[in-house]
CSV table of N, CA and C in Angstrom, one decimal:
chain,number,residue,atom,x,y,z
L,1219,MET,N,0.8,-1.2,0.0
L,1219,MET,CA,-0.1,0.4,0.2
L,1219,MET,C,0.9,1.4,-0.2
L,1220,ASN,N,1.7,1.4,0.9
L,1220,ASN,CA,2.8,2.5,1.0
L,1220,ASN,C,3.8,2.7,-0.7
L,1221,TRP,N,3.6,2.2,-1.3
L,1221,TRP,CA,4.3,1.6,-2.7
L,1221,TRP,C,3.5,2.7,-3.6
L,1222,ILE,N,1.9,2.6,-3.7
L,1222,ILE,CA,0.8,3.2,-3.9
L,1222,ILE,C,0.7,4.9,-3.3
L,1223,LEU,N,0.9,4.5,-2.3
L,1223,LEU,CA,1.0,6.1,-1.9
L,1223,LEU,C,2.6,6.8,-2.4
L,1224,LEU,N,3.4,6.2,-2.7
L,1224,LEU,CA,4.5,6.4,-3.1
L,1224,LEU,C,4.4,7.4,-4.5
L,1225,ILE,N,3.5,6.1,-5.1
L,1225,ILE,CA,4.1,6.1,-6.6
L,1225,ILE,C,3.1,7.8,-6.6
L,1226,LEU,N,1.7,7.6,-6.3
L,1226,LEU,CA,0.8,9.0,-5.7
L,1226,LEU,C,1.2,9.9,-5.8
L,1227,GLY,N,2.5,9.9,-4.9
L,1227,GLY,CA,3.4,11.2,-4.1
L,1227,GLY,C,3.8,11.5,-5.5
L,1228,GLY,N,4.9,10.8,-6.3
L,1228,GLY,CA,5.6,11.1,-7.3
L,1228,GLY,C,4.7,11.8,-8.6
L,1229,LEU,N,3.1,11.4,-8.8
L,1229,LEU,CA,2.8,11.8,-9.9
L,1229,LEU,C,2.3,13.2,-9.0
L,1230,PHE,N,2.3,13.5,-7.9
L,1230,PHE,CA,1.6,15.2,-7.5
L,1230,PHE,C,2.9,15.5,-7.6
L,1231,GLU,N,4.5,15.1,-7.7
L,1231,GLU,CA,5.5,16.2,-7.5
L,1231,GLU,C,5.4,16.2,-9.1
L,1232,ILE,N,4.7,15.6,-10.1
L,1232,ILE,CA,5.1,16.1,-11.9
L,1232,ILE,C,4.1,17.4,-11.5
L,1233,GLY,N,2.5,17.2,-11.2
L,1233,GLY,CA,1.6,18.3,-11.1
L,1233,GLY,C,2.2,19.7,-10.5
L,1234,PHE,N,3.1,19.2,-9.0
L,1234,PHE,CA,3.4,20.5,-8.7
L,1234,PHE,C,4.8,21.6,-9.5
L,1235,THR,N,5.4,20.5,-9.9
L,1235,THR,CA,6.9,21.2,-11.2
L,1235,THR,C,6.0,21.7,-12.4
L,1236,SER,N,5.0,20.8,-13.1
L,1236,SER,CA,4.4,21.2,-14.4
L,1236,SER,C,3.4,22.9,-13.9
L,1237,SER,N,2.8,22.3,-12.7
L,1237,SER,CA,1.7,24.2,-12.5
L,1237,SER,C,3.2,24.8,-12.4
L,1238,LEU,N,4.0,25.0,-11.6
L,1238,LEU,CA,4.9,26.0,-11.8
L,1238,LEU,C,5.3,26.6,-13.3
L,1239,GLY,N,5.8,25.7,-14.2
L,1239,GLY,CA,6.1,25.7,-15.4
L,1239,GLY,C,5.3,26.9,-16.1
L,1240,LYS,N,3.7,26.2,-16.1
L,1240,LYS,CA,2.4,26.7,-16.7
L,1240,LYS,C,2.3,28.1,-15.5
L,1241,ALA,N,3.1,28.3,-14.7
L,1241,ALA,CA,2.7,29.6,-13.5
L,1241,ALA,C,3.3,30.9,-14.5
L,1242,LYS,N,5.2,30.3,-15.0
L,1242,LYS,CA,5.8,31.2,-15.5
L,1242,LYS,C,5.2,31.7,-16.8
L,1243,GLU,N,4.1,31.2,-17.3
L,1243,GLU,CA,3.8,31.5,-18.6
L,1243,GLU,C,2.6,32.4,-18.8
L,1244,THR,N,2.1,32.4,-17.6
L,1244,THR,CA,0.8,33.1,-17.7
L,1244,THR,C,0.7,34.4,-17.0
L,1245,THR,N,0.0,35.0,-17.0
L,1245,THR,CA,-0.3,36.1,-16.1
L,1245,THR,C,-1.9,36.4,-15.6
L,1246,GLY,N,-1.5,37.4,-14.8
L,1246,GLY,CA,-3.1,37.8,-14.1
L,1246,GLY,C,-4.1,36.2,-13.2
L,1247,SER,N,-5.3,36.1,-13.6
L,1247,SER,CA,-6.0,35.5,-12.0
L,1247,SER,C,-5.2,34.1,-13.0
L,1248,THR,N,-5.0,33.5,-13.9
L,1248,THR,CA,-4.4,32.6,-14.5
L,1248,THR,C,-3.2,32.1,-14.3
L,1249,MET,N,-2.1,33.2,-14.1
L,1249,MET,CA,-1.2,32.8,-13.0
L,1249,MET,C,-1.5,32.4,-11.7
L,1250,TYR,N,-2.2,33.2,-11.3
L,1250,TYR,CA,-2.6,32.4,-9.7
L,1250,TYR,C,-3.6,31.2,-9.8
L,1251,LEU,N,-4.4,30.7,-10.8
L,1251,LEU,CA,-4.9,29.4,-10.6
L,1251,LEU,C,-3.4,28.6,-11.0
L,1252,TRP,N,-2.7,28.4,-11.4
L,1252,TRP,CA,-1.4,28.2,-11.5
L,1252,TRP,C,-0.9,27.8,-10.4
L,1253,TYR,N,-0.8,29.0,-9.7
L,1253,TYR,CA,0.4,29.1,-8.1
L,1253,TYR,C,-0.8,27.8,-7.2
L,1254,THR,N,-2.4,28.3,-7.5
L,1254,THR,CA,-3.0,27.8,-6.6
L,1254,THR,C,-2.8,25.8,-6.9
L,1255,SER,N,-2.5,25.6,-7.9
L,1255,SER,CA,-2.1,24.5,-8.2
L,1255,SER,C,-1.5,23.5,-7.8
L,1256,PHE,N,0.0,24.2,-7.9
L,1256,PHE,CA,1.3,24.2,-7.5
L,1256,PHE,C,1.1,24.0,-6.3
L,1257,ALA,N,0.4,24.7,-5.1
L,1257,ALA,CA,0.3,24.7,-4.0
L,1257,ALA,C,0.0,23.3,-3.2
L,1258,ILE,N,-1.5,23.1,-4.2
L,1258,ILE,CA,-2.3,22.1,-3.5
L,1258,ILE,C,-1.2,20.2,-3.9
L,1259,CYS,N,-0.5,20.6,-5.1
L,1259,CYS,CA,-0.2,19.1,-5.6
L,1259,CYS,C,1.1,19.6,-5.2
L,1260,LEU,N,2.0,20.5,-4.4
L,1260,LEU,CA,3.0,20.2,-3.4
L,1260,LEU,C,2.3,19.5,-2.0
L,1261,VAL,N,1.5,20.0,-1.2
L,1261,VAL,CA,1.3,19.6,-0.1
L,1261,VAL,C,0.7,18.3,0.1
L,1262,ALA,N,-0.2,17.7,-1.3
L,1262,ALA,CA,-0.6,16.2,-1.7
L,1262,ALA,C,0.7,15.3,-1.6
L,1263,SER,N,2.0,15.8,-2.5
L,1263,SER,CA,3.0,15.3,-2.7
L,1263,SER,C,3.6,14.4,-1.3
L,1264,MET,N,4.1,16.2,-0.7
L,1264,MET,CA,5.1,15.9,0.4
L,1264,MET,C,4.1,15.0,1.5
L,1265,THR,N,2.7,15.2,1.6
L,1265,THR,CA,2.1,14.0,2.4
L,1265,THR,C,2.1,12.7,2.2
L,1266,LEU,N,2.0,12.2,1.1
L,1266,LEU,CA,2.0,11.1,0.8
L,1266,LEU,C,3.1,10.8,0.9
L,1267,LEU,N,4.6,11.3,0.2
L,1267,LEU,CA,5.7,10.8,0.7
L,1267,LEU,C,6.2,11.1,2.0
L,1268,ILE,N,5.7,11.2,2.6
L,1268,ILE,CA,5.8,11.3,4.5
L,1268,ILE,C,5.3,9.9,4.9
L,1269,LYS,N,3.8,9.9,4.5
L,1269,LYS,CA,3.0,8.4,4.6
L,1269,LYS,C,3.8,7.4,4.5
L,1270,ALA,N,4.2,7.2,3.1
L,1270,ALA,CA,4.7,6.4,3.1
L,1270,ALA,C,6.5,5.6,3.7
L,1271,THR,N,7.0,7.1,4.2
L,1271,THR,CA,8.4,6.6,4.4
L,1271,THR,C,7.7,5.8,6.5
L,1272,LYS,N,6.8,5.9,6.6
L,1272,LYS,CA,6.5,5.0,7.5
L,1272,LYS,C,7.1,3.6,7.7
L,1273,THR,N,6.5,3.6,6.6
L,1273,THR,CA,7.4,1.6,6.4
L,1273,THR,C,8.3,1.4,5.2
L,1274,LEU,N,8.7,2.3,4.5
L,1274,LEU,CA,9.5,2.3,3.7
L,1274,LEU,C,10.9,2.9,4.3
L,1275,PRO,N,11.9,2.4,3.5
L,1275,PRO,CA,13.2,3.0,4.0
L,1275,PRO,C,13.3,4.5,3.1
L,1276,LEU,N,13.8,4.8,3.8
L,1276,LEU,CA,13.6,6.5,3.4
L,1276,LEU,C,14.4,7.1,2.2
L,1277,GLY,N,15.7,6.4,2.4
L,1277,GLY,CA,16.4,6.5,0.9
L,1277,GLY,C,15.9,6.0,-0.1
L,1278,THR,N,15.2,4.9,0.0
L,1278,THR,CA,14.3,4.4,-1.4
L,1278,THR,C,13.4,5.3,-1.4
L,1279,ALA,N,12.2,5.3,-0.5
L,1279,ALA,CA,11.6,6.3,-1.3
L,1279,ALA,C,11.6,7.2,-1.5
L,1280,TYR,N,13.1,8.0,-1.1
L,1280,TYR,CA,12.8,9.6,-1.7
L,1280,TYR,C,14.0,9.2,-3.1
L,1281,ALA,N,14.1,8.4,-3.2
L,1281,ALA,CA,14.6,8.1,-4.7
L,1281,ALA,C,14.2,7.8,-5.8
L,1282,VAL,N,12.8,7.0,-4.9
L,1282,VAL,CA,11.5,6.7,-5.8
L,1282,VAL,C,10.8,7.6,-6.4
L,1283,TRP,N,10.5,8.4,-5.3
L,1283,TRP,CA,9.3,10.0,-5.5
L,1283,TRP,C,10.4,10.6,-6.1
L,1284,THR,N,11.8,10.9,-5.9
L,1284,THR,CA,12.0,11.9,-7.0
L,1284,THR,C,12.3,11.9,-8.1
L,1285,GLY,N,12.5,10.1,-8.3
L,1285,GLY,CA,13.0,9.8,-9.6
L,1285,GLY,C,11.5,9.8,-10.7
L,1286,ILE,N,10.5,9.6,-10.2
L,1286,ILE,CA,9.2,9.6,-10.8
L,1286,ILE,C,8.6,10.7,-10.9
L,1287,GLY,N,9.3,11.8,-9.9
L,1287,GLY,CA,8.3,13.6,-10.3
L,1287,GLY,C,9.5,13.4,-11.6
L,1288,ALA,N,10.8,13.3,-11.6
L,1288,ALA,CA,11.8,13.8,-12.4
L,1288,ALA,C,11.7,13.4,-14.2
L,1289,VAL,N,11.5,12.3,-14.0
L,1289,VAL,CA,10.9,11.2,-15.4
L,1289,VAL,C,9.7,12.1,-16.1
L,1290,GLY,N,8.4,12.1,-14.8
L,1290,GLY,CA,7.2,12.4,-15.6
L,1290,GLY,C,7.9,14.1,-15.6
L,1291,THR,N,8.1,14.7,-15.1
L,1291,THR,CA,8.7,16.5,-15.2
L,1291,THR,C,9.0,16.4,-16.5
L,1292,VAL,N,10.0,15.9,-16.9
L,1292,VAL,CA,11.0,15.7,-18.2
L,1292,VAL,C,10.1,15.4,-19.4
L,1293,LEU,N,9.5,14.1,-19.2
L,1293,LEU,CA,8.1,14.2,-20.7
L,1293,LEU,C,7.2,15.0,-20.4
L,1294,ILE,N,7.0,15.9,-19.2
L,1294,ILE,CA,5.7,16.7,-19.5
L,1294,ILE,C,6.6,17.6,-20.1
L,1295,GLY,N,7.4,18.0,-20.2
L,1295,GLY,CA,8.4,19.4,-20.7
L,1295,GLY,C,8.5,18.9,-22.2
L,1296,ILE,N,8.8,17.9,-22.4
L,1296,ILE,CA,8.9,17.4,-24.2
L,1296,ILE,C,7.7,17.6,-24.6
L,1297,ILE,N,6.9,17.0,-23.8
L,1297,ILE,CA,5.1,17.1,-24.7
L,1297,ILE,C,4.7,18.5,-24.6
L,1298,PHE,N,4.8,18.8,-23.8
L,1298,PHE,CA,3.7,20.4,-23.5
L,1298,PHE,C,4.8,21.2,-23.5
L,1299,PHE,N,5.5,21.7,-23.3
L,1299,PHE,CA,6.4,23.0,-23.2
L,1299,PHE,C,7.4,22.8,-24.2
L,1300,LYS,N,7.2,21.5,-24.9
L,1300,LYS,CA,8.4,21.6,-26.8
L,1300,LYS,C,9.6,21.6,-26.6
L,1301,GLU,N,10.1,21.4,-24.5
L,1301,GLU,CA,11.7,21.1,-24.9
L,1301,GLU,C,12.3,20.0,-25.9
L,1302,ASP,N,13.7,20.9,-25.5
L,1302,ASP,CA,13.9,19.3,-26.7
L,1302,ASP,C,14.4,18.3,-26.8
L,1303,ILE,N,14.2,17.5,-27.6
L,1303,ILE,CA,14.3,16.0,-27.5
L,1303,ILE,C,15.5,15.5,-28.2
L,1304,SER,N,16.1,14.6,-27.1
L,1304,SER,CA,17.8,14.0,-27.8
L,1304,SER,C,17.8,12.5,-27.5
L,1305,PHE,N,18.6,12.1,-28.3
L,1305,PHE,CA,18.8,10.6,-27.8
L,1305,PHE,C,19.3,10.5,-26.3
L,1306,TRP,N,20.5,11.5,-26.1
L,1306,TRP,CA,21.0,11.3,-24.2
L,1306,TRP,C,19.5,11.3,-23.1
L,1307,ARG,N,18.9,12.4,-23.6
L,1307,ARG,CA,18.0,12.1,-23.1
L,1307,ARG,C,16.6,11.2,-22.3
L,1308,ILE,N,17.0,11.0,-23.6
L,1308,ILE,CA,15.9,9.8,-24.0
L,1308,ILE,C,17.0,8.5,-23.1
L,1309,PHE,N,18.1,8.2,-23.3
L,1309,PHE,CA,19.1,7.1,-23.1
L,1309,PHE,C,18.5,7.2,-21.6
L,1310,PHE,N,19.0,8.8,-20.5
L,1310,PHE,CA,19.2,8.8,-19.3
L,1310,PHE,C,17.5,8.8,-18.8
L,1311,ILE,N,16.6,9.0,-19.3
L,1311,ILE,CA,15.5,9.0,-18.9
L,1311,ILE,C,15.0,7.1,-18.5
L,1312,ILE,N,15.5,6.1,-19.4
L,1312,ILE,CA,15.3,5.3,-19.5
L,1312,ILE,C,16.2,4.7,-18.4
L,1313,THR,N,17.4,5.1,-18.1
L,1313,THR,CA,18.5,4.5,-17.2
L,1313,THR,C,17.7,5.0,-15.9
L,1314,LEU,N,16.6,5.7,-15.7
L,1314,LEU,CA,17.0,6.7,-14.7
L,1314,LEU,C,15.3,5.7,-14.0
L,1315,ILE,N,14.9,5.4,-15.4
L,1315,ILE,CA,12.9,4.6,-15.0
L,1315,ILE,C,13.9,2.9,-14.7
L,1316,GLY,N,15.0,2.4,-14.8
L,1316,GLY,CA,15.7,1.1,-14.3
L,1316,GLY,C,15.9,1.2,-13.2
L,1317,SER,N,16.2,2.7,-12.9
L,1317,SER,CA,17.1,2.8,-11.5
L,1317,SER,C,15.8,2.4,-10.1
L,1318,ILE,N,14.9,3.5,-10.4
L,1318,ILE,CA,13.5,2.9,-10.1
L,1318,ILE,C,13.0,1.6,-10.0
L,1319,LEU,N,12.7,0.8,-10.7
L,1319,LEU,CA,12.5,-0.1,-10.5
L,1319,LEU,C,13.5,-1.1,-9.9
L,1320,GLY,N,14.5,-0.7,-10.0
L,1320,GLY,CA,15.9,-1.6,-9.5
L,1320,GLY,C,15.4,-1.5,-7.9
L,1321,LEU,N,15.6,-0.5,-7.8
L,1321,LEU,CA,14.9,0.4,-6.1
L,1321,LEU,C,13.6,-0.6,-5.5
L,1322,LYS,N,12.9,-0.6,-6.1
L,1322,LYS,CA,11.5,-1.1,-5.5
L,1322,LYS,C,11.7,-2.6,-5.5
L,1323,LEU,N,12.5,-3.6,-7.1
L,1323,LEU,CA,12.9,-5.0,-6.9
L,1323,LEU,C,14.0,-5.4,-5.4
L,1324,VAL,N,14.8,-4.3,-5.1
L,1324,VAL,CA,15.6,-4.2,-3.8
L,1324,VAL,C,15.1,-4.2,-2.3
L,1325,SER,N,14.0,-3.3,-2.3
L,1325,SER,CA,13.4,-2.8,-1.1
L,1325,SER,C,12.3,-4.3,-0.6
L,1326,HIS,N,12.9,-4.4,0.9
L,1326,HIS,CA,11.9,-5.2,1.3
L,1326,HIS,C,10.8,-4.6,2.0
């Protein structure tokens, strides 16, 4: 169950980083809506991380949480923010995904 909470926390991390990116692109009330989304996702992400670390090793949980956030944020950047895509970016994303899965497999 705590792995599910950790994955959800990682997804909310993608939400808060993406919201921050959108807030930088907008002005007025739209900007404040994105900052509100940022705050909600940040609180949700941290809360889920805290709950997950009650039974999962802290180092593993943090690495998986940041890895999910990093991979997701890079993919969101490529898909929605039109960031550059290159062989090396994809290579290291795949390497990071492999590391996340490896940590899950070796954790008790």
